Coordinates of C-alpha atoms in Angstrom, one line a residue:
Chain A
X1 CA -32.0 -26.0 31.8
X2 CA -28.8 -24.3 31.8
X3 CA -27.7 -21.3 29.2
X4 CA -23.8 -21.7 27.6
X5 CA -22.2 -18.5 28.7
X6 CA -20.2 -17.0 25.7
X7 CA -17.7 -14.3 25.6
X8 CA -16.5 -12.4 22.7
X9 CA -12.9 -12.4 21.7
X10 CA -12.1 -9.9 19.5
X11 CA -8.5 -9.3 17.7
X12 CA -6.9 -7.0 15.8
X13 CA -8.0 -8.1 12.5
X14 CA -11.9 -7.2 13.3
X15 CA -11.9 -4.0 15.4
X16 CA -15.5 -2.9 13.8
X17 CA -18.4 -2.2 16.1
X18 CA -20.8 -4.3 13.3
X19 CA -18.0 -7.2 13.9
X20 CA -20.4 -10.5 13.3
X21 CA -19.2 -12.0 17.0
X22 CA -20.4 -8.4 18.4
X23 CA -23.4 -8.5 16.7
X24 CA -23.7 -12.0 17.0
X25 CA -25.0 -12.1 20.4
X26 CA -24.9 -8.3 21.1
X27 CA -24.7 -7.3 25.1
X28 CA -22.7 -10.2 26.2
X29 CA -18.6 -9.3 28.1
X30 CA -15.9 -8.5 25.3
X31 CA -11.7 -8.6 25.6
X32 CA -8.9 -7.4 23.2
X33 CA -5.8 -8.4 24.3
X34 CA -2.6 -6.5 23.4
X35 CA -0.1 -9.3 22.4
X36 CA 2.9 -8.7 24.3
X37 CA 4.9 -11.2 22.0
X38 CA 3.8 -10.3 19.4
X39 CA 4.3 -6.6 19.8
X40 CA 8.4 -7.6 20.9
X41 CA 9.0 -9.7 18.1
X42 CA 6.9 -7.3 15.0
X43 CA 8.7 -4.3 17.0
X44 CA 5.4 -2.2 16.8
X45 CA 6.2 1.3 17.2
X46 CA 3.4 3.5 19.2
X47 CA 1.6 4.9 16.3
X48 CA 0.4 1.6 15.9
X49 CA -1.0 1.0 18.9
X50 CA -2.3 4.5 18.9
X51 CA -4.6 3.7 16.0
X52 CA -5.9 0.6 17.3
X53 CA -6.7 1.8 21.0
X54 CA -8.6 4.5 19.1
X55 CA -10.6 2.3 17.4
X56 CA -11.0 -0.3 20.2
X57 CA -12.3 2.6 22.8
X58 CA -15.6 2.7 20.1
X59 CA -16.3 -0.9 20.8
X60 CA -17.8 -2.3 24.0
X61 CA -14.7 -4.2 25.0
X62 CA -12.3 -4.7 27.9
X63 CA -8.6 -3.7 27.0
X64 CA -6.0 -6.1 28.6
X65 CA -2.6 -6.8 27.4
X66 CA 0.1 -9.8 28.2
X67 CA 0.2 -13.2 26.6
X68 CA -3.3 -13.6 24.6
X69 CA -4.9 -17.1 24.9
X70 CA -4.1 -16.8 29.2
X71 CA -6.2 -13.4 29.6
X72 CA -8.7 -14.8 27.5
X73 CA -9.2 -18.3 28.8
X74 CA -9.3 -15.7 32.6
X75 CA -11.9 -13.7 31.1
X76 CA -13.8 -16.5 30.3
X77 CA -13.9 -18.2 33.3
X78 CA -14.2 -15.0 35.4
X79 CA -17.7 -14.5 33.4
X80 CA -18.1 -18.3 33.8
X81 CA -18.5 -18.6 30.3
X82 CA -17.4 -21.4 28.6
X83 CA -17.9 -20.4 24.4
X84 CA -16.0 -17.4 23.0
X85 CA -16.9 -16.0 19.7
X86 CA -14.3 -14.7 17.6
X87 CA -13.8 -13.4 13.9
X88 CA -12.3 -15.2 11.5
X89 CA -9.2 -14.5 10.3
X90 CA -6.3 -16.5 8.1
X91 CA -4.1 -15.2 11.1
X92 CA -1.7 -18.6 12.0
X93 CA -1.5 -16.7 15.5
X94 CA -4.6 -16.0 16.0
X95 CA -5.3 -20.3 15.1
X96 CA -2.7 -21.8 17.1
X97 CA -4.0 -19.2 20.7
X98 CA -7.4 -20.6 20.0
X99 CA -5.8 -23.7 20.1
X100 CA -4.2 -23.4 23.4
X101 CA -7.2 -21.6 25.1
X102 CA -8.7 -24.8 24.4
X103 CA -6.6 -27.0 25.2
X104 CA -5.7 -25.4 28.2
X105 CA -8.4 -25.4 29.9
X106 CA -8.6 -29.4 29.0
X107 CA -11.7 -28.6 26.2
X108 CA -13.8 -27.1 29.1
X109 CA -14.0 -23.5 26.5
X110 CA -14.6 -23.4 23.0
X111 CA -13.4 -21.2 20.4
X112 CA -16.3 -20.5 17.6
X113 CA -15.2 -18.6 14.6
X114 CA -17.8 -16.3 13.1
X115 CA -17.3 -15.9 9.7
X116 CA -17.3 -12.2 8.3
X117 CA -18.8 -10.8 5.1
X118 CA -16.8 -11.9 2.2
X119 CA -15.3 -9.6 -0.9
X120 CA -16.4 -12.2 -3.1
X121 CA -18.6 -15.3 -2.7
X122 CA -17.0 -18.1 -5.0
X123 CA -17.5 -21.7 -4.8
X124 CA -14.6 -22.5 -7.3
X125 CA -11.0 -23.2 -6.5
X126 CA -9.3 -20.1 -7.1
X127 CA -5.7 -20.3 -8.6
X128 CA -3.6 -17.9 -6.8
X129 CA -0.3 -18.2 -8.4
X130 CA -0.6 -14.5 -9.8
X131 CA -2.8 -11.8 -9.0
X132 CA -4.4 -12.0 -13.0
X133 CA -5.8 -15.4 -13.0
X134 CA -7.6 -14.3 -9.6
X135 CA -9.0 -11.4 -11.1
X136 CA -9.8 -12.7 -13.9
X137 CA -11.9 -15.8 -12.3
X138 CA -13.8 -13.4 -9.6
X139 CA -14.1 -9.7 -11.6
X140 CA -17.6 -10.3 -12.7
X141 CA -18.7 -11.4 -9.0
X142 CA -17.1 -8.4 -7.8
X143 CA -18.1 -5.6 -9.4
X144 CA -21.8 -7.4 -9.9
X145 CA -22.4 -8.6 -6.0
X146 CA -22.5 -5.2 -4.6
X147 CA -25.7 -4.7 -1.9
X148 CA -25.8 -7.9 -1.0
Chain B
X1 CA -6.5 -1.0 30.7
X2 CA -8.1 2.5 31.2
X3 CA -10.7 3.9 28.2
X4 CA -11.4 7.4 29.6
X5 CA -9.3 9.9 28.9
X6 CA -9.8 13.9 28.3
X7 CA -8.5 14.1 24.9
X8 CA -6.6 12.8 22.2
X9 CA -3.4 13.8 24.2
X10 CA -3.9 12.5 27.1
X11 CA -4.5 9.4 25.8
X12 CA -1.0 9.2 23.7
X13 CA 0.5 10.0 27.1
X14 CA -1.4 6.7 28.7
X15 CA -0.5 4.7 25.9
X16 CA 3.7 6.1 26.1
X17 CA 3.7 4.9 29.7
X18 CA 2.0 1.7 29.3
X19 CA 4.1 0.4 26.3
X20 CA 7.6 1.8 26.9
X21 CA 9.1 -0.8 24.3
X22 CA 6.8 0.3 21.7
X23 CA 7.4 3.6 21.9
X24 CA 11.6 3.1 22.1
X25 CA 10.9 2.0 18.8
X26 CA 9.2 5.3 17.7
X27 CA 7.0 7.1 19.8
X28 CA 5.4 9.6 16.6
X29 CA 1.6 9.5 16.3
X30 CA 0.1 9.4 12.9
X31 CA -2.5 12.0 12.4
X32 CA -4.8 9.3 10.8
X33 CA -7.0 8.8 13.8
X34 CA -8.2 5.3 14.5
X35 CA -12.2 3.9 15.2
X36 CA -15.4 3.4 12.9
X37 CA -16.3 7.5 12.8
X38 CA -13.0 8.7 12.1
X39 CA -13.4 5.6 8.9
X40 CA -16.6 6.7 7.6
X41 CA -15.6 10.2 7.4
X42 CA -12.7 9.0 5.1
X43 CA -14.9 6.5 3.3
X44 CA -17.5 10.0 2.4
X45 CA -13.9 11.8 1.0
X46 CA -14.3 8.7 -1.6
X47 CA -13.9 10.6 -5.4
X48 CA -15.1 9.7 -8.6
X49 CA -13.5 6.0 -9.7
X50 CA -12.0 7.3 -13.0
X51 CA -10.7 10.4 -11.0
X52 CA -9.1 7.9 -9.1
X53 CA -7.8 5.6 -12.2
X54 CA -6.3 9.0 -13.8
X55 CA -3.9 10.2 -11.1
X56 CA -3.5 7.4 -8.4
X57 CA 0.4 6.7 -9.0
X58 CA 0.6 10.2 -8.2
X59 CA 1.6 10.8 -4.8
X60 CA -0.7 13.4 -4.3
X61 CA -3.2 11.7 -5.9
X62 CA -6.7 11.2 -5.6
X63 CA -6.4 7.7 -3.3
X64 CA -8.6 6.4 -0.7
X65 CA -6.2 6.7 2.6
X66 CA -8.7 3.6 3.9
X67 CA -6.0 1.3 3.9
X68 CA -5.7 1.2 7.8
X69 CA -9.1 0.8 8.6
X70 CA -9.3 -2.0 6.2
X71 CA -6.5 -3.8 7.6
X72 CA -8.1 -3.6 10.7
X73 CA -11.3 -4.7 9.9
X74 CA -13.2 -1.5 10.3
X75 CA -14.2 -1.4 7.3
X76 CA -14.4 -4.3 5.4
X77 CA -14.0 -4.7 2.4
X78 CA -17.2 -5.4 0.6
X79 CA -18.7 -2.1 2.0
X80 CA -16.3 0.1 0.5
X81 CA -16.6 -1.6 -2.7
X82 CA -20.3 -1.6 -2.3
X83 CA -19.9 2.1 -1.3
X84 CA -17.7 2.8 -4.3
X85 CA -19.4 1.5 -7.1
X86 CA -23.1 2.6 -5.5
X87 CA -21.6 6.6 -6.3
X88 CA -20.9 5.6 -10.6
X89 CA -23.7 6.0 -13.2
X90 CA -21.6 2.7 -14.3
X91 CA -20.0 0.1 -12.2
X92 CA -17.4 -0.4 -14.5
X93 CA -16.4 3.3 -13.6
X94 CA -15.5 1.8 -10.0
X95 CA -13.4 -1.2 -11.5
X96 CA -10.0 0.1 -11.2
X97 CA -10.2 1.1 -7.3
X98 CA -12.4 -2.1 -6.9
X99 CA -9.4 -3.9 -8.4
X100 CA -6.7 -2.0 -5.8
X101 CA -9.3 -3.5 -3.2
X102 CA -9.3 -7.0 -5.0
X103 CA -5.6 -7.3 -4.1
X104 CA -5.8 -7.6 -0.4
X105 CA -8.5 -10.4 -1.0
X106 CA -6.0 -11.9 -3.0
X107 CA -3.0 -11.7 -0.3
X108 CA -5.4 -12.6 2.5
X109 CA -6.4 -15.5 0.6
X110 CA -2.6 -16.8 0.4
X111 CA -1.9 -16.0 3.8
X112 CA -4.8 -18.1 4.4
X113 CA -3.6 -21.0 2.3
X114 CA 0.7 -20.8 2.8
X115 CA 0.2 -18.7 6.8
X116 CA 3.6 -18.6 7.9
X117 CA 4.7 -19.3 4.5
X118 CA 4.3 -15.3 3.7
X119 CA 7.7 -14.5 5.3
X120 CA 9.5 -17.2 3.0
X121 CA 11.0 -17.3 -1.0
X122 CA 7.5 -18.1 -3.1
X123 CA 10.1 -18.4 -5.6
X124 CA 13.6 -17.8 -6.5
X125 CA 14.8 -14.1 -7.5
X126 CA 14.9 -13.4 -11.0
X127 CA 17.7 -11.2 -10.9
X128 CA 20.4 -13.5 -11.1
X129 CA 21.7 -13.2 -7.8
X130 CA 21.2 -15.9 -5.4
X131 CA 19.5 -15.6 -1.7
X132 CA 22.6 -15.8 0.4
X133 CA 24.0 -12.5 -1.5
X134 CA 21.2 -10.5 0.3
X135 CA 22.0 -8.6 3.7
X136 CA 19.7 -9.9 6.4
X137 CA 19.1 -6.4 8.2
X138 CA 18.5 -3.3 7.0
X139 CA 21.2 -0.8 6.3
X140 CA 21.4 1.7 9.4
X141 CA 21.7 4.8 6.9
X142 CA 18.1 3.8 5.4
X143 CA 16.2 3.4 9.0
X144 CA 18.0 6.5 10.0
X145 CA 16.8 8.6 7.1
X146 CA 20.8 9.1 6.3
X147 CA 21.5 7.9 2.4
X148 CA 22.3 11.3 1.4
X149 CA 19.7 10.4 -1.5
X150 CA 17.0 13.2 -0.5
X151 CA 13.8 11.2 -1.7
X152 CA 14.8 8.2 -0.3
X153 CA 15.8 9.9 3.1
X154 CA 12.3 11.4 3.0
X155 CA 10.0 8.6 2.4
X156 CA 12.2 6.4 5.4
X157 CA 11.2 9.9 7.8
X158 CA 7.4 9.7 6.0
X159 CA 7.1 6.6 7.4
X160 CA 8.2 6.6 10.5
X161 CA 6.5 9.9 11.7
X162 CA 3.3 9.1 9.7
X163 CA 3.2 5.5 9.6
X164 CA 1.6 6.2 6.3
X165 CA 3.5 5.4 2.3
X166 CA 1.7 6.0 -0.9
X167 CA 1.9 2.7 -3.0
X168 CA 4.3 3.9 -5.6
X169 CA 6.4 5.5 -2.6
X170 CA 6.5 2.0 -0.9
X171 CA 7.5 -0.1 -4.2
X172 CA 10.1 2.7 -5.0
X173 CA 11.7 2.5 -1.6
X174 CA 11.3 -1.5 -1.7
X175 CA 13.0 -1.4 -5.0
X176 CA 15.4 0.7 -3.4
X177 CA 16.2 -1.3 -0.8
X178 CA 16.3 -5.3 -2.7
X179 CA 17.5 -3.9 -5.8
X180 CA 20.3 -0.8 -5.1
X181 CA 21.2 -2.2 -1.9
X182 CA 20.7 -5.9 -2.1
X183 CA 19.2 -6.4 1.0
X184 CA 16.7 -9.3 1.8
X185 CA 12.6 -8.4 1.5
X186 CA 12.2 -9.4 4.7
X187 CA 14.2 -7.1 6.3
X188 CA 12.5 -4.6 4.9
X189 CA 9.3 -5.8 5.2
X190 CA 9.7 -6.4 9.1
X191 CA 10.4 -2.3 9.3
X192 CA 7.6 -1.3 7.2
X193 CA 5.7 -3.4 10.0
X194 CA 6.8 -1.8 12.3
X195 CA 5.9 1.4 11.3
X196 CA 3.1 1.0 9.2
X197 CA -0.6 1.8 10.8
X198 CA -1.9 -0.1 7.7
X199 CA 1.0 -2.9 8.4
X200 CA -0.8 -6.5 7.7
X201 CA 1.6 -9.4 7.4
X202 CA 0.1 -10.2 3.9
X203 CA -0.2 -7.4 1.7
X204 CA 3.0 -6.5 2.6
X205 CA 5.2 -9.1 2.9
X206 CA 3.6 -10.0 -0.6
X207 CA 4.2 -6.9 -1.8
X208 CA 8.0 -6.7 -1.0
X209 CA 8.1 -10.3 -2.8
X210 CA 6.6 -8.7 -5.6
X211 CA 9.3 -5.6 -5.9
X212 CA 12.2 -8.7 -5.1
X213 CA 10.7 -10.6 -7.8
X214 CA 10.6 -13.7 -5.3
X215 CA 6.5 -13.4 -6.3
X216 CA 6.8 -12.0 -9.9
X217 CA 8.3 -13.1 -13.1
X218 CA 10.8 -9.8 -13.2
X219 CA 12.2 -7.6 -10.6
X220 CA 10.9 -4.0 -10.6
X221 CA 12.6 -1.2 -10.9
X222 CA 12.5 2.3 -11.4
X223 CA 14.0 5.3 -12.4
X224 CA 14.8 9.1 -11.6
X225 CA 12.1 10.0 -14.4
X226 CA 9.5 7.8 -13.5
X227 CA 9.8 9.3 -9.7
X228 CA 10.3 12.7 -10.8
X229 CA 6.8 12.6 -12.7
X230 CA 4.6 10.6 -10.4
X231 CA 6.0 13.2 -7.7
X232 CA 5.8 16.3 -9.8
X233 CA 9.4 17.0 -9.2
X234 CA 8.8 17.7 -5.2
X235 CA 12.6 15.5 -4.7
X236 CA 14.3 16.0 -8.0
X237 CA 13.9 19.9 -8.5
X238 CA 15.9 20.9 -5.8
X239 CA 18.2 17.9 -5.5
X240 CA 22.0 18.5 -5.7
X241 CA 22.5 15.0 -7.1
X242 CA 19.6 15.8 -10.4
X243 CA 21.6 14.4 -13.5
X244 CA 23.8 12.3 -11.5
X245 CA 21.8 10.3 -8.9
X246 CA 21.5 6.7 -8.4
X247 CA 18.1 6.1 -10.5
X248 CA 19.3 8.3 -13.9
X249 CA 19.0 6.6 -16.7
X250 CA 16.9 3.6 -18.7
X251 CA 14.9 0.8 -17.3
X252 CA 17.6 -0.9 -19.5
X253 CA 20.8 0.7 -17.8
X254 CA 19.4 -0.1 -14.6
X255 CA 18.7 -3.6 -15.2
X256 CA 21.9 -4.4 -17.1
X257 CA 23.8 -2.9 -14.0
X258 CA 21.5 -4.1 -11.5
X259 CA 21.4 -8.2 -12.7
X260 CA 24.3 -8.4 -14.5
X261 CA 23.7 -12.2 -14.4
X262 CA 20.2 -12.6 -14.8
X263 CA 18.5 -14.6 -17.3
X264 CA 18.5 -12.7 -20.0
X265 CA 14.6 -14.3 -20.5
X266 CA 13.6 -12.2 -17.7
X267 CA 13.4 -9.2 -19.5
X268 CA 13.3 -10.8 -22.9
X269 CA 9.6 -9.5 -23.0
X270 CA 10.1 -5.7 -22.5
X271 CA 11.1 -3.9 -19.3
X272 CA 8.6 -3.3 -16.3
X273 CA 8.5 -0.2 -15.9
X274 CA 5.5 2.7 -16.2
X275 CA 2.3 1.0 -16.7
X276 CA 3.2 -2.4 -15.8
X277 CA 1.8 -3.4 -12.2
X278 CA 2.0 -0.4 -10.5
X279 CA -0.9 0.4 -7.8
X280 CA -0.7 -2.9 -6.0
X281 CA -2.4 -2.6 -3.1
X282 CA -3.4 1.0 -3.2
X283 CA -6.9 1.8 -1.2

């Protein structure tokens, strides 16, 4: 019987050591990739990046940078892995390079997206045209789901 | 990339040579310090949640300074509510921080619905003046800390040598910038990425929409006296433009000479000003 080798994938919008793909299957090879793109385009000045290498040297993760879904797909294959756990995020970036990491690779890696711990567990359809209908519709679960 | 280094110093000086392009844009540091310990120790400073309700649109008010490691997922944001209201007798005594922390749940969950859709119009401005009469870049005497307005001048140098605003100080300078100067949201929301260690697409492209009223039912504005409180003179005392500056006067005067065209429905409901959905965002 042969294992599934996974990688982790982390991003910028989960750069916690308790990140559920981390902790998900704890010991297995992490990458961050800077986003060279992304950085042009957003014009991110170095106190940015500052701040996240800072908190991406307390994780167990290997720091690349370039164009994102190619040194991940690498990364994968070079651990001969072919599923890489990532966070979820409503990121359209961060969707459409998990898209092309698969599809690249013609469907040979999968992206799985972990889900992390929500603010507020709702089943209901939440109408977000202003911020008061929101609050109103989720303040009791807020303030009464703490310690879950 | 390399993950040793010596000390905080040496590390800046890895990161200058590595990203040359980022740091052309700015090459300050902010002295908020990035990783899970450095967050924790902030999250312990937490005070007292009606502390916090009294004196938050202060700018030297009791607030959180979280808002970067939340953005980044360091800490998320059901621990720190968890952690807030596990310090009050009462829950309820957390509720207005817990609210602050409520509206970046509600931004990501746009940006999760609309994605791209954060950088356009939600709706048309209120202020009677149509899209195409806003500048598409921002002015260079704002970027360059040069207005001759001395707050103004000093929140633009605040955030680039800090990469750190206080709420109100990001919706006055917003205000600033789509209301005095008539410049398009999203050029001012692309600089505060830029700059910004808390920067997230959402809660602040969302914000400036709110400010613009292209997300609200009224523009917001402000005046020299609201600023001149909520800072506790630190601009206005010594300014050589006090009685005479660009923000004296009424929410009324402002608006009149501000929208001149704008349905006069807009503000047929009383004026926003003080009290009126101030705090957005603030962790």
């Amino acid at each position: 019987m042969t294992v599934e080798r996974t990688i982790v994938w982390v991003h910028g919008d989960d750069l916690s050591p308790n990140s559920p793909p981390l902790m998900a299957d704890s010991g297995v090879p992490a990458v961050f990739v800077f986003d060279d793109e992304l950085l042009r385009e957003w014009k991110i000045s170095l106190k940015r990046i500052v701040f996240m290498y800072e908190c991406l040297l307390e994780l167990p993760v290997i720091i690349r940078r370039g164009e994102v879904a190619a040194e991940v797909a690498a990364f994968a294959v070079g651990h001969g892995a072919t599923r890489i756990l990532t966070s979820r995020s409503p990121s359209p970036r961060l969707a459409a390079i998990a898209e092309q990491i698969a599809e690249s690779s013609g469907g040979r890696l999968r992206v799985e997206v972990v889900e992390r711990t929500p603010f507020v567990k709702t089943a209901r359809k939440l109408d977000l045209k202003r911020f008061t209908y929101y609050w109103n519709a989720v303040k009791n679960d807020v303030l009464g789901s703490q310690g879950e | 990339m390399k993950r040793e280094f010596a000390d905080r110093d040496e590390l800046i000086a890895y990161l200058r040579e590595e990203f040359p392009e980022a740091a052309a844009v700015d090459d300050h540091v902010s002295g908020t310090r990035g990783g899970r310990k450095a967050a924790e120790e902030q999250l312990a400073k937490l005070g007292k949640g009606k502390d916090y309700e009294a004196s938050r649109n202060y700018v030297h008010g009791p607030v959180s300074r979280l808002s970067a490691y939340i953005r980044h997922g360091v800490l998320s944001l059901a621990e720190v509510r968890d952690y807030a209201v596990a310090k009050e007798r009462l829950p309820e005594d957390a509720e207005k921080f817990v609210n602050e922390l409520a509206w970046r749940d509600y931004w990501q969950r746009i940006y999760d619905d609309i994605g791209d859709g954060i950088w356009d119009d939600r709706e048309p401005y209120k202020t009677g003046w149509h899209t195409e009469r806003y500048a598409d870049e921002m002015p260079q005497d704002i970027v360059e800390a040069d207005t001759g307005l001395p707050c103004i001048d000093a929140f633009a140098r605040t955030l680039v040598e800090t990469g750190y605003l206080h709420n109100h100080v990001r919706m006055w300078f917003a205000a600033y910038v789509v209301h005095w100067r008539r410049v398009k949201w999203q050029a001012g929301a692309r600089w505060f990425l830029s700059h910004l260690i808390d920067g997230d697409p959402a809660s602040n492209n969302l914000s400036w929409q709110w400010v613009a009223s292209t997300f609200s039912a009224k523009p917001y504005v402000f005046n020299r006296e609201n600023l001149e409180k909520f800072t506790e003179g630190e601009y206005c005392k010594e300014c050589p433009l006090y009685g005479n500056c660009d923000f004296e006067g009424s929410y009324e005067r402002h608006q009149r000479r501000l929208f001149p065209d704008a349905d006069p429905a807009v503000f047929g409901d009383g004026r926003r000003g003080p009290g009126r959905g101030r705090g957005r965002g603030r962790r």
